[in-house]
Coordinates of C-alpha atoms and ligand atoms in Angstrom, one line a residue:
X1 CA -0.1 0.0 -0.1
X2 CA 1.2 3.5 -0.7
X3 CA -0.3 6.8 0.6
X4 CA 0.2 9.9 -1.5
X5 CA -0.7 13.5 -0.4
X6 CA -0.7 16.0 -3.1
X7 CA 1.2 19.3 -2.3
X8 CA 0.9 20.9 -5.7
X9 CA 0.3 24.7 -5.4
X10 CA -2.9 24.5 -7.7
X11 CA -4.5 21.9 -5.4
X12 CA -3.5 23.8 -2.1
X13 CA -5.0 26.9 -3.6
X14 CA -8.3 25.3 -4.6
X15 CA -8.6 23.2 -1.5
X16 CA -8.2 26.3 0.6
X17 CA -11.2 27.9 -1.3
X18 CA -13.1 24.8 -0.5
X19 CA -12.3 24.8 3.1
X20 CA -13.6 28.4 3.7
X21 CA -17.1 28.5 5.4
X22 CA -18.3 31.3 3.2
X23 CA -17.6 29.3 -0.1
X24 CA -20.8 28.7 -2.1
X25 CA -22.0 25.3 -3.1
X26 CA -21.3 26.1 -6.8
X27 CA -17.7 27.1 -6.1
X28 CA -17.2 24.1 -3.9
X29 CA -18.4 21.8 -6.7
X30 CA -16.2 23.4 -9.2
X31 CA -13.0 23.4 -7.2
X32 CA -13.8 19.7 -6.2
X33 CA -14.1 18.7 -9.7
X34 CA -11.0 20.6 -10.8
X35 CA -8.9 19.0 -8.0
X36 CA -10.3 15.5 -8.9
X37 CA -9.0 16.2 -12.5
X38 CA -5.6 17.3 -11.3
X39 CA -5.2 14.3 -9.1
X40 CA -6.2 11.8 -11.6
X41 CA -3.4 12.9 -13.9
X42 CA -1.0 11.9 -11.3
X43 CA -2.8 8.6 -10.2
X44 CA -2.4 7.5 -13.8
X45 CA 1.3 8.1 -14.0
X46 CA 2.3 4.4 -13.7
X47 CA -0.8 3.0 -15.4
X48 CA 0.4 0.4 -18.1
X49 CA -0.1 1.3 -21.8
X50 CA -0.1 -1.0 -24.6
X51 CA 1.4 -0.2 -28.1
X52 CA -0.9 -0.1 -31.0
X53 CA -0.3 0.4 -34.8
X54 CA -1.9 3.5 -36.1
X55 CA -1.9 5.7 -39.2
X56 CA -1.2 9.4 -39.1
X57 CA -2.1 11.5 -42.1
X58 CA 1.7 11.2 -42.9
X59 CA 2.7 7.6 -42.0
X60 CA 2.2 4.3 -40.2
X61 CA 3.4 4.5 -36.6
X62 CA 3.0 3.1 -33.1
X63 CA 0.8 4.8 -30.6
X64 CA -0.2 3.9 -27.0
X65 CA -3.4 3.1 -25.4
X66 CA -4.3 2.6 -21.7
X67 CA -4.5 -1.2 -21.3
X68 CA -7.4 -1.7 -19.1
X69 CA -10.9 -0.3 -19.0
X70 CA -11.4 2.4 -16.3
X71 CA -14.2 2.3 -13.7
X72 CA -15.0 5.0 -11.3
X73 CA -16.8 4.0 -8.2
X74 CA -18.2 6.9 -6.4
X75 CA -19.5 6.2 -2.9
X76 CA -22.9 7.9 -2.8
X77 CA -23.6 10.5 -2.3
X78 CA -20.5 12.8 -1.9
X79 CA -18.5 10.7 -4.2
X80 CA -20.5 11.9 -7.0
X81 CA -19.0 15.3 -6.8
X82 CA -15.7 14.0 -8.1
X83 CA -17.1 12.1 -11.0
X84 CA -17.3 14.9 -13.7
X85 CA -13.8 16.1 -13.0
X86 CA -12.4 12.6 -13.5
X87 CA -14.4 11.9 -16.5
X88 CA -13.3 15.1 -18.3
X89 CA -9.9 13.6 -18.2
X90 CA -11.0 10.0 -18.8
X91 CA -14.2 10.3 -21.0
X92 CA -14.3 6.6 -21.6
X93 CA -14.4 5.7 -17.9
X94 CA -17.6 4.0 -16.8
X95 CA -19.4 4.5 -13.5
X96 CA -20.4 1.9 -11.0
X97 CA -22.1 3.0 -7.9
X98 CA -22.1 2.0 -4.2
X99 CA -24.6 3.6 -1.8
X100 CA -23.9 3.3 2.0
X101 CA -25.7 4.7 4.9
X102 CA -24.5 4.6 8.5
X103 CA -26.5 2.3 10.9
X104 CA -27.5 4.6 14.0
X105 CA -27.1 1.8 16.3
X106 CA -23.9 -0.1 15.2
X107 CA -22.4 3.0 13.5
X108 CA -21.4 0.6 10.7
X109 CA -21.8 1.5 7.1
X110 CA -24.6 -0.6 5.4
X111 CA -25.1 -1.0 1.7
X112 CA -28.3 0.2 0.3
X113 CA -27.4 0.3 -3.4
X114 CA -24.7 -1.2 -5.7
X115 CA -24.5 -1.4 -9.5
X116 CA -21.4 -2.7 -11.1
X117 CA -20.1 -2.5 -14.7
X118 CA -19.3 -5.5 -16.8
X119 CA -15.5 -6.4 -17.2
X120 CA -14.8 -5.3 -13.7
X121 CA -12.1 -8.1 -13.1
X122 CA -10.0 -6.6 -15.9
X123 CA -10.7 -2.9 -15.1
X124 CA -8.6 -0.2 -13.3
X125 CA -10.9 0.8 -10.5
X126 CA -11.0 4.3 -8.9
X127 CA -13.0 4.3 -5.8
X128 CA -13.8 8.0 -5.0
X129 CA -15.1 9.8 -1.9
X130 CA -14.1 13.3 -0.9
X131 CA -13.5 12.5 2.9
X132 CA -11.5 9.6 4.3
X133 CA -12.7 10.0 8.0
X134 CA -13.1 6.8 10.0
X135 CA -12.4 4.7 7.0
X136 CA -15.6 2.7 7.4
X137 CA -17.2 3.6 4.3
X138 CA -14.2 3.3 2.1
X139 CA -13.4 -0.1 3.6
X140 CA -16.9 -1.3 3.0
X141 CA -17.0 0.0 -0.7
X142 CA -13.7 -1.7 -1.4
X143 CA -15.2 -4.9 0.0
X144 CA -18.0 -4.7 -2.3
X145 CA -15.9 -4.0 -5.4
X146 CA -13.5 -6.9 -4.4
X147 CA -16.7 -9.1 -4.1
X148 CA -17.5 -8.1 -7.7
X149 CA -14.0 -9.4 -8.7
X150 CA -12.1 -6.2 -8.9
X151 CA -8.3 -6.8 -8.9
X152 CA -6.7 -3.2 -9.4
X153 CA -8.1 -0.7 -7.1
X154 CA -7.1 2.8 -6.1
X155 CA -8.9 5.1 -3.6
X156 CA -9.0 8.9 -4.3
X157 CA -10.2 11.3 -1.7
X158 CA -9.9 15.0 -1.2
X159 CA -9.1 15.1 2.6
X160 CA -7.9 12.3 4.7
X161 CA -7.0 12.1 8.3
X162 CA -4.5 9.7 9.9
X163 CA -7.2 7.5 11.6
X164 CA -8.8 6.8 8.1
X165 CA -5.6 6.2 6.3
X166 CA -4.5 3.7 9.1
X167 CA -7.9 1.9 9.1
X168 CA -8.1 1.6 5.3
X169 CA -4.5 0.5 4.8
X170 CA -4.9 -2.2 7.4
X171 CA -8.2 -3.5 5.8
X172 CA -7.0 -3.3 2.2
X173 CA -3.2 -3.1 2.1
X174 CA -3.3 -3.7 -1.6
X175 CA -5.1 -0.5 -2.3
X176 CA -3.1 2.8 -2.9
X177 CA -4.6 5.8 -1.3
X178 CA -4.4 9.3 -2.8
X179 CA -5.4 12.5 -0.9
X180 CA -5.1 16.2 -1.7
X181 CA -4.5 16.7 2.0
X182 CA -3.7 14.6 5.1
X183 CA -5.4 16.7 7.9
X184 CA -4.8 16.6 11.6
X185 CA -7.3 14.3 13.1
X186 CA -11.0 13.2 13.7
X187 CA -13.1 15.0 16.2
X188 CA -15.5 13.4 18.6
X189 CA -18.4 13.6 15.9
X190 CA -16.0 11.9 13.4
X191 CA -15.6 15.2 11.4
X192 CA -12.0 15.8 10.0
X193 CA -10.2 18.7 11.6
X194 CA -9.6 21.2 10.1
X195 CA -11.5 19.6 7.2
X196 CA -14.3 21.4 5.3
X197 CA -17.4 20.2 7.1
X198 CA -19.9 17.8 5.5
X199 CA -18.8 17.4 1.9
X200 CA -22.2 16.0 0.8
X201 CA -24.2 18.9 2.2
X202 CA -21.6 21.4 0.7
X203 CA -21.7 19.7 -2.7
X204 CA -25.6 19.4 -2.8
X205 CA -26.5 22.7 -0.8
X206 CA -28.4 20.6 1.7
X207 CA -28.8 21.3 5.6
Ligands
URA1 N1 -17.5 13.2 6.1 C1 -17.6 14.6 5.7 O1 -18.4 14.9 4.8 N2 -16.8 15.4 6.5 C2 -16.0 15.0 7.4 O2 -15.3 15.7 8.1 C3 -16.0 13.6 7.8 C4 -16.9 12.6 7.2

């Protein structure tokens, strides 16, 4: 397992805009998608490419294509906020969905929806959720995509905390984790500190 925190100036600037309490839902969504695009560029750095014969208007040559189909798995609902940004870079990516809610008694994530794509075994899977807090939802979502047969899985979030990174890397040591920021800690209500509040509410303008 590897954990990567992005320290790029563009990402730091956009994330700071998102953290501000006064930032509108529209600006929050735009910056989230822009950061997701910038992150996915780096996540794909070591993805295998296959040579293919092509014709240019001038000659025959060898080009390169990403070997595996790409599947995004947003964890509903906040994960949806990263999909457009990633699809703007990988328009052929298909979208599977995992919906989870938190059981009030057990505090554990419970699946209420799951829809996979075909060819999941051969695909390069990106599970996305803006916040890696306790790690419970990420672990459960990755359990589900592994049950579908997924082999190559990366997890991309916006803000992580040490507790979430620790839990996820223990549960799924084969899954690389990418975050725009590793924040300080979780508070007593399981919010990330300093964080940015409830990502789902800020994306969808709820609450
Ligand atoms: N989910 C959020 O949306 N925000 C947090 O800080 C933690 C979990």
